[in-house]
Coordinates of C-alpha atoms in Angstrom, one line a residue:
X474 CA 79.5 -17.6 -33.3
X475 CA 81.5 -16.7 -30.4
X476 CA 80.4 -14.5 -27.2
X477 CA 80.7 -10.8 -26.8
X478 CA 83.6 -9.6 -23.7
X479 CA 80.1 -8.3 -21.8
X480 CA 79.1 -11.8 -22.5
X481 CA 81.8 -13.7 -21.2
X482 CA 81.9 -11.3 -18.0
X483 CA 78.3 -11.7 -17.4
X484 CA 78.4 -16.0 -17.9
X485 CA 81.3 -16.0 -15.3
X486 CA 78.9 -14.7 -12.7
X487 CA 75.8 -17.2 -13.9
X488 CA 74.1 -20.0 -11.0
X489 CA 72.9 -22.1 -13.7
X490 CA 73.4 -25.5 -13.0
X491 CA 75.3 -26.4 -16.2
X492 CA 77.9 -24.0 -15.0
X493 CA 78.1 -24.6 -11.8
X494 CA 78.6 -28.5 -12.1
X495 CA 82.0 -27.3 -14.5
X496 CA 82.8 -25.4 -11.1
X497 CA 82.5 -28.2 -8.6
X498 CA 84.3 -30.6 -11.0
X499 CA 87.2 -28.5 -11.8
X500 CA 87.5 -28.6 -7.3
X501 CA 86.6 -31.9 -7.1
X502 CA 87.5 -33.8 -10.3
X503 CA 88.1 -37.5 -8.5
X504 CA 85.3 -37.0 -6.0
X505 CA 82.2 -39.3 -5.8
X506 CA 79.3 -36.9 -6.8
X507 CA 76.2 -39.7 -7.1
X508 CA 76.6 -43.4 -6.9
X509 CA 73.6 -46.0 -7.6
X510 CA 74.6 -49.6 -6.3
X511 CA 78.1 -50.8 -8.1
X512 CA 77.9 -47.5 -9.8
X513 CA 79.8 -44.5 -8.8
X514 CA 80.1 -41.1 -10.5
X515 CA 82.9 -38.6 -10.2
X516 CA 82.4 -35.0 -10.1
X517 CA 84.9 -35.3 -13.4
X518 CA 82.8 -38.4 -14.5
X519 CA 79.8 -36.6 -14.6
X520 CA 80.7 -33.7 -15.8
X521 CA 81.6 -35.5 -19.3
X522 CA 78.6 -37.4 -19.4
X523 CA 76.4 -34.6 -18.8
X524 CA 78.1 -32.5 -21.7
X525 CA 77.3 -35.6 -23.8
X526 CA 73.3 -35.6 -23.1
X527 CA 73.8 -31.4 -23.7
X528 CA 75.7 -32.4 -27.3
X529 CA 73.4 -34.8 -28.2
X530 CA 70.3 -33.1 -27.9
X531 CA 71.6 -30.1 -29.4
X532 CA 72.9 -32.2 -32.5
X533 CA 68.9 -33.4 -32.9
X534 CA 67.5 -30.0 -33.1
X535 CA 66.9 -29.4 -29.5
X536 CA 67.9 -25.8 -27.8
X537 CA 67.5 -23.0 -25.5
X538 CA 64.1 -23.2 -24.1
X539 CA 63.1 -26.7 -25.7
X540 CA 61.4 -28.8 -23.1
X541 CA 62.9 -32.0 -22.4
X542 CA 60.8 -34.2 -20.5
X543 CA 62.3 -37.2 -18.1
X544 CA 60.1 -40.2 -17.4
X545 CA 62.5 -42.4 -15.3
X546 CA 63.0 -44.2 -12.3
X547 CA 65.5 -43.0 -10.0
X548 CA 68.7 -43.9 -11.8
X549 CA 72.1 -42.0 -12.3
X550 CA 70.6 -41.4 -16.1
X551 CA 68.3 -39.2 -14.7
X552 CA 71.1 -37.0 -13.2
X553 CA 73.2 -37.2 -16.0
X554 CA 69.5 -36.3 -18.0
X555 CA 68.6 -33.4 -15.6
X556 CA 72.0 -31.3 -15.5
X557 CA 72.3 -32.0 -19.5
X558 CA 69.4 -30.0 -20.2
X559 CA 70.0 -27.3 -17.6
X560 CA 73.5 -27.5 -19.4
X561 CA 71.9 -27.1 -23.1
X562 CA 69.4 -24.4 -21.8
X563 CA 67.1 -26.2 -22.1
X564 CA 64.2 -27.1 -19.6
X565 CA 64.1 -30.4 -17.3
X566 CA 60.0 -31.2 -17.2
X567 CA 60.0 -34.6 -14.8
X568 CA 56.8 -37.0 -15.1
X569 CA 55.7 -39.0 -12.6
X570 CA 56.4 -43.1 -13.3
X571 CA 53.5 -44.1 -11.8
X572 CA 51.4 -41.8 -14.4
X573 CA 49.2 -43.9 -17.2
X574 CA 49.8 -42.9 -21.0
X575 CA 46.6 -40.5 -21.0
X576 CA 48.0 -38.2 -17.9
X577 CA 51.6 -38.6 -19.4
X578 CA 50.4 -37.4 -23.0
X579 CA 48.5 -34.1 -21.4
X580 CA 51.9 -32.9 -20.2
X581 CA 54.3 -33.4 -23.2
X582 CA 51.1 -31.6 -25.1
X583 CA 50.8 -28.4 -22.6
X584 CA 54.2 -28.0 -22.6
X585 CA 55.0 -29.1 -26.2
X586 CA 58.1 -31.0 -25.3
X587 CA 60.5 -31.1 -28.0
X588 CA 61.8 -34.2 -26.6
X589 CA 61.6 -37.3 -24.1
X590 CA 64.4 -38.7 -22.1
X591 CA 62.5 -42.4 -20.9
X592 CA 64.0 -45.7 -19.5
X593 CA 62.7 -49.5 -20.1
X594 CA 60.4 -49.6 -17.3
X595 CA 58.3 -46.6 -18.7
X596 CA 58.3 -47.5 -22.1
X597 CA 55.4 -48.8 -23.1
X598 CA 53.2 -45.7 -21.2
X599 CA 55.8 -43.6 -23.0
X600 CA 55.1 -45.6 -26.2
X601 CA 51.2 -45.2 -26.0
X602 CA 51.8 -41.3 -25.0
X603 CA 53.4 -40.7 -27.8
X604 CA 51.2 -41.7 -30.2
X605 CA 49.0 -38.5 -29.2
X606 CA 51.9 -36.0 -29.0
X607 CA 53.1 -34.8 -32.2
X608 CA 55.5 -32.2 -30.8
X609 CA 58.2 -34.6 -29.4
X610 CA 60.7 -35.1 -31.9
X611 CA 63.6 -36.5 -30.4
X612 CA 63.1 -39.6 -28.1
X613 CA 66.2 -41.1 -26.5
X614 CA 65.8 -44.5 -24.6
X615 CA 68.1 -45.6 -21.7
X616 CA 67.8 -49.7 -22.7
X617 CA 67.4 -50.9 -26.4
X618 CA 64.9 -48.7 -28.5
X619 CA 64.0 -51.4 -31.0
X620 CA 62.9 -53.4 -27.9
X621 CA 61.4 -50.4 -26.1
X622 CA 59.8 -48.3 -29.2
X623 CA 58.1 -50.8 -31.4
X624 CA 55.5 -48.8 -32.0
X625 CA 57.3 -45.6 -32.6
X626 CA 60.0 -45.0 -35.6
X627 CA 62.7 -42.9 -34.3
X628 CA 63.6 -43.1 -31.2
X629 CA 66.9 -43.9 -30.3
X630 CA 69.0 -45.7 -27.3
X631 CA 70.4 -42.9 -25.1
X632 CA 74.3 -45.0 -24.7
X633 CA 74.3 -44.4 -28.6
X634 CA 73.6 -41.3 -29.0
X635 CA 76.1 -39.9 -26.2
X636 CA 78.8 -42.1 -27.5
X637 CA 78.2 -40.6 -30.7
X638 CA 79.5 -37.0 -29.6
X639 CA 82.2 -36.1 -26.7
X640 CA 82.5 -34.4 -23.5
X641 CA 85.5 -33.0 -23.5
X642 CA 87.7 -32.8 -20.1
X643 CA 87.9 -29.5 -18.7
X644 CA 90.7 -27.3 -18.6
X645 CA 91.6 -25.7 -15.3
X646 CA 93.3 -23.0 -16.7
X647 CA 90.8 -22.2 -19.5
X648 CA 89.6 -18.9 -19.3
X649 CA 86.0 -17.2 -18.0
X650 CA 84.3 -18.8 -20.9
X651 CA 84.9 -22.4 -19.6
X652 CA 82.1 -21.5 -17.1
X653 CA 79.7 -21.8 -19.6
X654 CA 81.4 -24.4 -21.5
X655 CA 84.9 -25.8 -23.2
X656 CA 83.5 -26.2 -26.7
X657 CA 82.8 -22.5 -28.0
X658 CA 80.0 -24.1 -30.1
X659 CA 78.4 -25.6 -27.1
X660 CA 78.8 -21.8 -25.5
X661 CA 75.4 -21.5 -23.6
X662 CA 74.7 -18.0 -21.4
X663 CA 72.0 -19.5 -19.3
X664 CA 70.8 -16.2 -16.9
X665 CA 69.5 -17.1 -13.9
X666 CA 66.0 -16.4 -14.6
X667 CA 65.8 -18.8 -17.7
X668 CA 63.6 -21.6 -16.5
X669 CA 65.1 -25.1 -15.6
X670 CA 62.4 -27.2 -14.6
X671 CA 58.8 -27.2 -15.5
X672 CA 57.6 -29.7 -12.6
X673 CA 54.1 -30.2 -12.9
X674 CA 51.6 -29.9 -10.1
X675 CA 47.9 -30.9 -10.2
X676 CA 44.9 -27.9 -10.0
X677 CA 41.4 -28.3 -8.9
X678 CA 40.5 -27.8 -12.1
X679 CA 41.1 -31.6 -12.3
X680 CA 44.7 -30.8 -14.7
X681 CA 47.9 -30.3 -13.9
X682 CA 49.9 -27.3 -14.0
X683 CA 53.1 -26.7 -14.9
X684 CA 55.4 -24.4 -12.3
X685 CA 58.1 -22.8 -13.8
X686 CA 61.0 -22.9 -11.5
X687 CA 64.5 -20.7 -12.7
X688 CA 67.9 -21.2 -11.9
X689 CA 68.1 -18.8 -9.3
X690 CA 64.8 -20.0 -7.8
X691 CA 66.3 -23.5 -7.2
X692 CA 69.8 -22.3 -6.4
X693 CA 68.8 -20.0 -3.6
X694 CA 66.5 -22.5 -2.4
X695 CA 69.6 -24.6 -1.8
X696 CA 71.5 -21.5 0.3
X697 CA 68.8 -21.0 2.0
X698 CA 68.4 -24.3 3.2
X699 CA 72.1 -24.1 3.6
X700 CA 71.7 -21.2 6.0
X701 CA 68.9 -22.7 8.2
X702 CA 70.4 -25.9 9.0
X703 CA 74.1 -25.4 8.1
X704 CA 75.7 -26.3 5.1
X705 CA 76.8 -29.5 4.6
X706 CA 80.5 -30.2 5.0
X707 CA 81.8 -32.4 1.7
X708 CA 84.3 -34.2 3.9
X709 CA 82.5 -37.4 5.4
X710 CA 78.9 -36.0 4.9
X711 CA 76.7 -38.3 2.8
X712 CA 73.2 -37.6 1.6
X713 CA 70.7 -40.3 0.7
X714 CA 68.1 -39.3 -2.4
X715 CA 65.5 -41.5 -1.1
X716 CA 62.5 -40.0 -2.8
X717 CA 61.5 -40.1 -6.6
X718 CA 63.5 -37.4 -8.8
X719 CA 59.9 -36.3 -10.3
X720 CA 59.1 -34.7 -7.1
X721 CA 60.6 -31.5 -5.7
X722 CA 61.4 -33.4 -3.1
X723 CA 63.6 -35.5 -5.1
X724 CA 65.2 -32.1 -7.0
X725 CA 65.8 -30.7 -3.9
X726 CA 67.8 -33.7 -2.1
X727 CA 69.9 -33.8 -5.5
X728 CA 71.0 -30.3 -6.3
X729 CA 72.4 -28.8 -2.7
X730 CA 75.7 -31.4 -2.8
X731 CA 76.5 -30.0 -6.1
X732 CA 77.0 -26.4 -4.6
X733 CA 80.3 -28.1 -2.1
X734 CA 80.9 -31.1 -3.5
X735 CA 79.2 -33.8 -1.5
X736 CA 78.4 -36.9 -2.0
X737 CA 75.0 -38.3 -2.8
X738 CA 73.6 -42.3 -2.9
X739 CA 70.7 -42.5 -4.7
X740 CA 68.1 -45.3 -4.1
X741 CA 66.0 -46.9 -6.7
X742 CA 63.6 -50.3 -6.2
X743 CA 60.4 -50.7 -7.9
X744 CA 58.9 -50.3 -4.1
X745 CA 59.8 -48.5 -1.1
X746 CA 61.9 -51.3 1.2
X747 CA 62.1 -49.7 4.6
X748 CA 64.6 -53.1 5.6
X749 CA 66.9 -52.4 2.1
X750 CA 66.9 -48.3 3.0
X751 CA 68.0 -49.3 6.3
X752 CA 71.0 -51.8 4.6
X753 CA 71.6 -49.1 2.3
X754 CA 72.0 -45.9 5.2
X755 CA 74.4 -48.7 7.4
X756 CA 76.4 -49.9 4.3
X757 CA 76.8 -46.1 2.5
X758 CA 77.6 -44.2 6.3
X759 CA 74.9 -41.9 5.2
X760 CA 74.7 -38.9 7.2
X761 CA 71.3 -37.1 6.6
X762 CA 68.4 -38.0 4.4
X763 CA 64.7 -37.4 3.6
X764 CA 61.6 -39.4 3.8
X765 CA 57.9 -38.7 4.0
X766 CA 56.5 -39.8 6.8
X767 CA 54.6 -42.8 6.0
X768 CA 57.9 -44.0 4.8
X769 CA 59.8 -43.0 8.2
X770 CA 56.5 -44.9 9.7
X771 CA 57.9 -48.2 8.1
X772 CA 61.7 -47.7 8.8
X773 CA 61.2 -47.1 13.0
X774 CA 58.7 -50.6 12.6
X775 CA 61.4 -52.5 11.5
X776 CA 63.0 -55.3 13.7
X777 CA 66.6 -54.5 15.3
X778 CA 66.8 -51.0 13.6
X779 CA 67.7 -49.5 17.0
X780 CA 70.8 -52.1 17.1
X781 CA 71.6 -51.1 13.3
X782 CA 75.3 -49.3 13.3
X783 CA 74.2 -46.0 11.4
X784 CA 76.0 -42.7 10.8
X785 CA 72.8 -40.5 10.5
X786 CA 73.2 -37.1 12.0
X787 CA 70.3 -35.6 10.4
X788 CA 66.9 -36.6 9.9
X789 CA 64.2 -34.8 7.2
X790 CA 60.6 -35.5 6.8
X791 CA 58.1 -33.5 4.7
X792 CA 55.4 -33.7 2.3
X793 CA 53.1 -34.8 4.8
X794 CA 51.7 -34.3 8.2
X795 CA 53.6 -36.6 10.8
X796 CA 51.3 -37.7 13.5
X797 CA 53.0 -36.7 16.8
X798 CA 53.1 -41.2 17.8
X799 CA 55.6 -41.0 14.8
X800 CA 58.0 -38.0 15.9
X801 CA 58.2 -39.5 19.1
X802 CA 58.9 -42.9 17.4
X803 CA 61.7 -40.6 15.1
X804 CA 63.4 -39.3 18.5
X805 CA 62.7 -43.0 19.8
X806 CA 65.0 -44.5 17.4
X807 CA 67.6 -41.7 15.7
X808 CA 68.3 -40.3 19.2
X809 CA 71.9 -39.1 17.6
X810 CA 70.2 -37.5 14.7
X811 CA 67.4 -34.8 15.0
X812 CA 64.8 -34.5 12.9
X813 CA 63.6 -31.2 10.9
X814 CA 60.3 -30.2 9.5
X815 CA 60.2 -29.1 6.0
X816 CA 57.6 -27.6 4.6
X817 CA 56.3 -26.0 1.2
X818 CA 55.2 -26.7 -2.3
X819 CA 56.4 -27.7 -5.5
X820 CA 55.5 -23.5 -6.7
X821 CA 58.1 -22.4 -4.1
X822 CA 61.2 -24.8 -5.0
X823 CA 59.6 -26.8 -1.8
X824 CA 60.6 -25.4 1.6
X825 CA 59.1 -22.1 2.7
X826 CA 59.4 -23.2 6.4
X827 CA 61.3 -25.4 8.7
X828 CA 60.6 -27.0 12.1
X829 CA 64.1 -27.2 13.8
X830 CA 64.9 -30.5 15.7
X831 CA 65.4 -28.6 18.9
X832 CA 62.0 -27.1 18.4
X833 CA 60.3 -30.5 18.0
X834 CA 59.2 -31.1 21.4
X835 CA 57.5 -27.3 22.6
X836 CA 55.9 -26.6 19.1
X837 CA 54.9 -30.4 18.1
X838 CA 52.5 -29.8 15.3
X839 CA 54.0 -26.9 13.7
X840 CA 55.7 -26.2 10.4
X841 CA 58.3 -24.0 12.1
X842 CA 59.4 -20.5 11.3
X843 CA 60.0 -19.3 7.6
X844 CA 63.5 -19.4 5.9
X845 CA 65.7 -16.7 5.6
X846 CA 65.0 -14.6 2.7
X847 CA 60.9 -15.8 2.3
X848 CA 58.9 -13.5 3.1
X849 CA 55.2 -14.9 5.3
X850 CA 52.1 -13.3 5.3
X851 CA 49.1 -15.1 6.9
X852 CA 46.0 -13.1 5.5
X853 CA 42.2 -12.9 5.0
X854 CA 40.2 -12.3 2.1
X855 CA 41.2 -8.9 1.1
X856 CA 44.6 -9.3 1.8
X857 CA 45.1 -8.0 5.3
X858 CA 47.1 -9.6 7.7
X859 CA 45.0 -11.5 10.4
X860 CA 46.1 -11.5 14.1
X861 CA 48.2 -14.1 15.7
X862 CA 46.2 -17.0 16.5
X863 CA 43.7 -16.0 13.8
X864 CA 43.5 -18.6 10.7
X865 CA 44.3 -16.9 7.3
X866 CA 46.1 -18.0 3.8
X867 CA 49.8 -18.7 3.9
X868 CA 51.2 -16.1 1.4
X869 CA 55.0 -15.7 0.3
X870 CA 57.4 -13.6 -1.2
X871 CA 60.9 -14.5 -1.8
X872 CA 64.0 -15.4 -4.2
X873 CA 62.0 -19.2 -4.6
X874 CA 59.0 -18.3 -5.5
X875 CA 57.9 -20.0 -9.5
X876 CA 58.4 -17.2 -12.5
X877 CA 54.8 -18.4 -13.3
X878 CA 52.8 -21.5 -14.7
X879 CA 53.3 -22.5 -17.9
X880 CA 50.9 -21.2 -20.8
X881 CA 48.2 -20.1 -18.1
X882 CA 48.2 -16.6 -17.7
X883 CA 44.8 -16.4 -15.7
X884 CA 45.8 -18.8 -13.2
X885 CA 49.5 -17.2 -12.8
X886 CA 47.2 -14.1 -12.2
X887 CA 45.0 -15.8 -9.7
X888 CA 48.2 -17.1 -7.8
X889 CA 50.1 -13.8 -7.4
X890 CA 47.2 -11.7 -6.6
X891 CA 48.3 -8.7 -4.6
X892 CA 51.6 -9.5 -5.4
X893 CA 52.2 -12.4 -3.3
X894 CA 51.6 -16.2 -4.2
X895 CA 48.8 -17.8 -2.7
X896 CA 50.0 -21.0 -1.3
X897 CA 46.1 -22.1 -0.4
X898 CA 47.0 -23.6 2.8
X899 CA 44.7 -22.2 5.4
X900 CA 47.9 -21.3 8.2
X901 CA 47.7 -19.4 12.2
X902 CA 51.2 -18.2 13.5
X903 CA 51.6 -18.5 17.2
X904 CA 53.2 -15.5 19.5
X905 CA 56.3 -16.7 18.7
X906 CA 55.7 -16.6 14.8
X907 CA 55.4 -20.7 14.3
X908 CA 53.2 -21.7 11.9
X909 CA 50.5 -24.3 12.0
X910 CA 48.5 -25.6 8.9
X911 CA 44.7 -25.8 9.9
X912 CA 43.3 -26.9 6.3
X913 CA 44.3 -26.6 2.8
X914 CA 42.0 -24.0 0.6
X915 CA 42.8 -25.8 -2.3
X916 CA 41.0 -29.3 -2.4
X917 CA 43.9 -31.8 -2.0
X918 CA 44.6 -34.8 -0.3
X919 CA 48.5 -36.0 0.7
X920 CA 48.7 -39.2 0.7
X921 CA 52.1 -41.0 1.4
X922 CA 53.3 -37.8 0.4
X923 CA 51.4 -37.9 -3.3
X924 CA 49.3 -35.1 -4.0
X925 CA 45.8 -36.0 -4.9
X926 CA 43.2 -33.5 -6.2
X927 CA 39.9 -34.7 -5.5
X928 CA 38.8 -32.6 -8.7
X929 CA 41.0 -34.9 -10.6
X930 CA 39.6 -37.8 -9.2
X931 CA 36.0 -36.8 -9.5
X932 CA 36.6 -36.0 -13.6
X933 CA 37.1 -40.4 -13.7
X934 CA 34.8 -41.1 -11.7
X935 CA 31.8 -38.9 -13.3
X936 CA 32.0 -40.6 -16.4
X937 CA 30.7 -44.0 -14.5
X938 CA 27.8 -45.2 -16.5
X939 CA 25.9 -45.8 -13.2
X940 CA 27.5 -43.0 -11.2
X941 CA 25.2 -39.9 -11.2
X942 CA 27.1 -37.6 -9.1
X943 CA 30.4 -37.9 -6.7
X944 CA 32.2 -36.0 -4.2
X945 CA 36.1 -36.9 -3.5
X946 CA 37.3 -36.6 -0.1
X947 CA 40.6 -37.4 2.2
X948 CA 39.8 -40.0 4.7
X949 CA 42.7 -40.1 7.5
X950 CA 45.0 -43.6 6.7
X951 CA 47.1 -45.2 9.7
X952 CA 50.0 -45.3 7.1
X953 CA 49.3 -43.0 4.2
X954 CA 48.0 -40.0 6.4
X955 CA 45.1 -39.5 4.1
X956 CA 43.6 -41.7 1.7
X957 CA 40.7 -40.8 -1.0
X958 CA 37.5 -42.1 -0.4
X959 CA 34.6 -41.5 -3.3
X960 CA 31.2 -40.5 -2.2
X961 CA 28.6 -41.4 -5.1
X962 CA 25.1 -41.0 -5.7
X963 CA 23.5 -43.5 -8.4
X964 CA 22.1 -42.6 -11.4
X965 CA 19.8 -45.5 -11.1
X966 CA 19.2 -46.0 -6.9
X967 CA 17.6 -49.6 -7.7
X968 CA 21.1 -50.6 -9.1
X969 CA 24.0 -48.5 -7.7
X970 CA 27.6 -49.0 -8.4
X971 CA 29.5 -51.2 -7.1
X972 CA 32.7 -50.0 -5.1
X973 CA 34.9 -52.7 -7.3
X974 CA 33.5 -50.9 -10.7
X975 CA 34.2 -47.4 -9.6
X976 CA 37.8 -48.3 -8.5
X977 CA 38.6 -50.2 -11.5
X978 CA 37.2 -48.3 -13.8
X979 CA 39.3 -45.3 -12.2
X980 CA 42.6 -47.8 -12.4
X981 CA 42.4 -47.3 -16.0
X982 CA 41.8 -43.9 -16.3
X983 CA 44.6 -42.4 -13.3
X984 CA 47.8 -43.2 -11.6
X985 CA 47.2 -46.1 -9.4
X986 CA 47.8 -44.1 -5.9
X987 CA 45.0 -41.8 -7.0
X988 CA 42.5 -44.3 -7.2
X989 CA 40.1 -43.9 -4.2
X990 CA 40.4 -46.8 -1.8
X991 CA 36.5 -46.6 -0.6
X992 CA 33.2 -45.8 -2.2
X993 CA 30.3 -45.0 -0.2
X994 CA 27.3 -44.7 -1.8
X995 CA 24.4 -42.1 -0.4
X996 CA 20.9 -41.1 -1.4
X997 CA 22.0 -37.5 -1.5
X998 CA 24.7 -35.3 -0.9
X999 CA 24.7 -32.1 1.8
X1000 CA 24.5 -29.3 -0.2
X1001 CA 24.7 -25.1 0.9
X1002 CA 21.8 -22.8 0.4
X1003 CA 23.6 -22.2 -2.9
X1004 CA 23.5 -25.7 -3.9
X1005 CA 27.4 -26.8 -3.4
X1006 CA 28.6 -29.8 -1.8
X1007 CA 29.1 -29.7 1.4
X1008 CA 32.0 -31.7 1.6
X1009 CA 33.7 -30.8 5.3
X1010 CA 30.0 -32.2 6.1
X1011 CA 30.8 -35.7 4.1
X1012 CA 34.5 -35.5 6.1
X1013 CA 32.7 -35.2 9.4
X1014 CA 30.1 -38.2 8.5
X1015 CA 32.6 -40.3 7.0
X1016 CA 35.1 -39.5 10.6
X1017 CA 32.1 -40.6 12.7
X1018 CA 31.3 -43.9 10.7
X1019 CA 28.5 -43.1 8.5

């Protein structure tokens, strides 16, 4: 059935980023838009493919606000993957690789994905996974599915199933309704407040959450970004998606280049090679990327990289605090390219605030101003706004602030209390309106730029047989920033646990980089008048050795 006049006016106008990929490839057709290795993509290239994953997935049943989970490495599929569904209407929900089948099976239940897009090296989580998620109907696999599914009738290999339909070329003289798409069957009117990704961040409840980020959120995120630094000229600028495409992070590297046509290498290795990034950044005349800091740690270590002849201009870290050895180390190395601060949360499409290169040096430490268009409070308790100086929660307003999280009213509630979100980062703002992060409210450690919630950690650990009580805290780690360490009382104190037991028997339970990296046993723990664990206490007797 075709669309209304009002319809086809209003779709011409839409930021979805189906559309707007139709846009940038009827500019830039024969332009590189993402290359992996010996693989490039045209704008043109990948606007066909990515019509295909849309066709496909509609021709098995899934539609308009079906989610469509992605459990892949960082691979061009995964592009072609994302902008399908946002295509279709659907809803991207990303999963972590490094997830085991229990943590991967939660999230395709709470969000009662319709369907899973997976590659070979996630198969057999995906596989197990499976087994305890009924609601995923469609499974398409990027190698072989008899090889990757043998467990699971079904599922089919993803080359198939887009060869199987087409992706037509589009017309540049086709009318307003080629915004939306060239087939009128595949006509999609995706608004701008329909949801395209459902990334999923963890609670101190001990699950994860799923934020539900819209068009619009993510595409303003990108102009506002834009407006801060500068937009990036398509003409000889070349972005480098260094981090994992699960993260925000990684969605917010990938979708800026599509709003001018730039070009973006994306990197992919089973580990992070700080010697192959820096062969990749010389080879690729890459002009701006993003790494957290641990990473950027291991790239300024490595032998010769000041002689290496690079073409960065920019430099972006995040996700992490930087120790100030390590932006002096940045500044050290990349003299030609300064380095910007970013700094947010997965809830508000990532960055809220931005430390500006030439700000580095006075306000070290800082997280820089806020972005145009988000709107900072830093407030107390009852919501009013504490002096400068004064620490408070970081609250925000703004175009890229999440519609909500998924299926959980009462915590969407809790979040937007008083009308603002509640980042739970514990913030002061100087004189000159920098902001500093003192603490984080919520309990969460960052650890190579991984969040950890220590409620998460402590639900694995409690169900130790010889583990009567535990308390999960962030010990600082020369290269990770934070690390978690387990403090654990035994159940029986003539025959504690040993700190082997507790961190295998959490190996099987969570993703490996969750898995605390020390155990300390004590007799008791500090507790308030109330009976809570002290656990800024534990921090300070852990800091001093005890």
């Amino acid at each position: 059935m075709g669309m209304r006049d009002d319809e086809v006016v209003a779709a011409a106008g839409r930021m979805s980023f189906g559309s707007q990929l139709a846009r940038t490839a009827r500019r830039f057709p024969g332009r590189t838009a993402y290359q992996l290795d010996d693989r490039v993509c045209t704008y043109a290239g990948l606007d066909e493919r990515v019509s295909r994953v849309a066709r496909a997935l509609r021709s098995r049943g899934v539609g308009r606000g079906d989610r469509v989970a992605v459990l892949m490495r960082n691979r061009l599929e995964t592009v072609e993957a994302y902008y399908g569904v946002c295509r279709l209407g659907a809803v991207v929900v990303p999963i972590n690789f490094r997830l085991v089948a229990g943590e991967v099976s939660y999230i395709l239940r709470d969000c009662a994905a319709t369907a899973l897009i997976v590659d070979g090296d996630s198969a057999g989580v995906a596989a197990a996974a499976l087994s305890e998620a009924d609601s995923v109907r469609v499974v398409l696999a990027t190698d072989s599915a008899e090889d990757v599914f043998p467990v699971r009738a079904g599922a089919e290999a993803y080359e198939t199933a887009l060869a199987a339909t087409h992706g037509d070329a589009l017309d540049v003289n086709s009318d307003v309704n080629s915004d939306v798409n060239t087939d009128i069957d595949m006509a999609v009117d995706v608004a701008e407040s329909d949801a395209a990704f459902l990334m999923y961040t963890s609670g101190t409840t001990g699950r994860p959450k799923g934020a539900v980020l819209t068009h619009q959120n993510l595409a303003m995120a990108c102009m506002l970004q834009g407006l801060s630094i500068g937009g990036t000229p398509p003409d000889g600028e070349v972005a480098m998606l260094g981090v994992p495409m699960f993260h925000i992070a990684g969605v917010g590297t990938m979708l800026p280049s599509l709003l001018n046509g730039g070009r973006v290498v994306v990197y992919s290795a089973p580990a992070f090679d700080p010697v192959a990034v820096l062969d990749l950044l010389e080879r690729e005349r890459i002009t701006s990327c993003f790494f957290v800091p641990s990473q950027w740690q291991e790239i300024c270590a490595v032998p010769g990289v000041k002689e290496r002849d690079l073409a960065l201009r920019k430099l972006y870290w995040g996700a992490a605090p930087a120790a100030p050895s390590l932006l002096r180390a940045l500044a050290d190395t990349f003299p030609q390219a300064p380095a910007y601060s970013a700094f947010g949360q997965t809830e508000t499409s990532a960055t809220t605030c931005l430390l500006r290169a030439e700000d580095a040096d006075r306000k070290m430490g800082s997280v820089g101003r806020p972005l145009p268009g988000v709107e900072v409070r830093i407030v107390d308790e009852a919501m009013r706004d504490v002096a400068p100086g004064e620490v408070g929660e970081i609250v925000y307003r703004g175009p890229t602030v999440m519609r909500e999280y998924w299926s959980k009213p009462e915590a969407t509630a809790e979040a937007f209390a008083g009308g603002w979100f509640h980042s739970g980062d514990l913030c002061r703002m100087d004189d000159d309106g920098f902001i500093w992060v003192v603490d984080r409210k919520k309990d969460m450690i960052i650890s190579g730029g991984e969040n950890i919630y220590c409620a998460e950690v402590e639900a694995a650990i409690d169900s130790h047989p010889k583990v009567a009580e535990v308390a999960v805290i962030g010990a600082p780690h020369e290269k990770w920033g934070q690390t978690p360490v387990a403090v654990v009382t035994a159940a029986d104190p003539s025959d504690p646990p040993s700190e082997q037991s507790v961190i295998d028997h959490c190996r099987a339970r969570l993703a490996s980089y969750k898995k605390p990296t020390a155990v300390v046993v004590v007799e008791e723990m500090p507790r308030t008048a109330t009976g809570k664990i002290q656990k800024f206490e534990l921090r300070r007797l852990f800091a001093q050795g005890n």
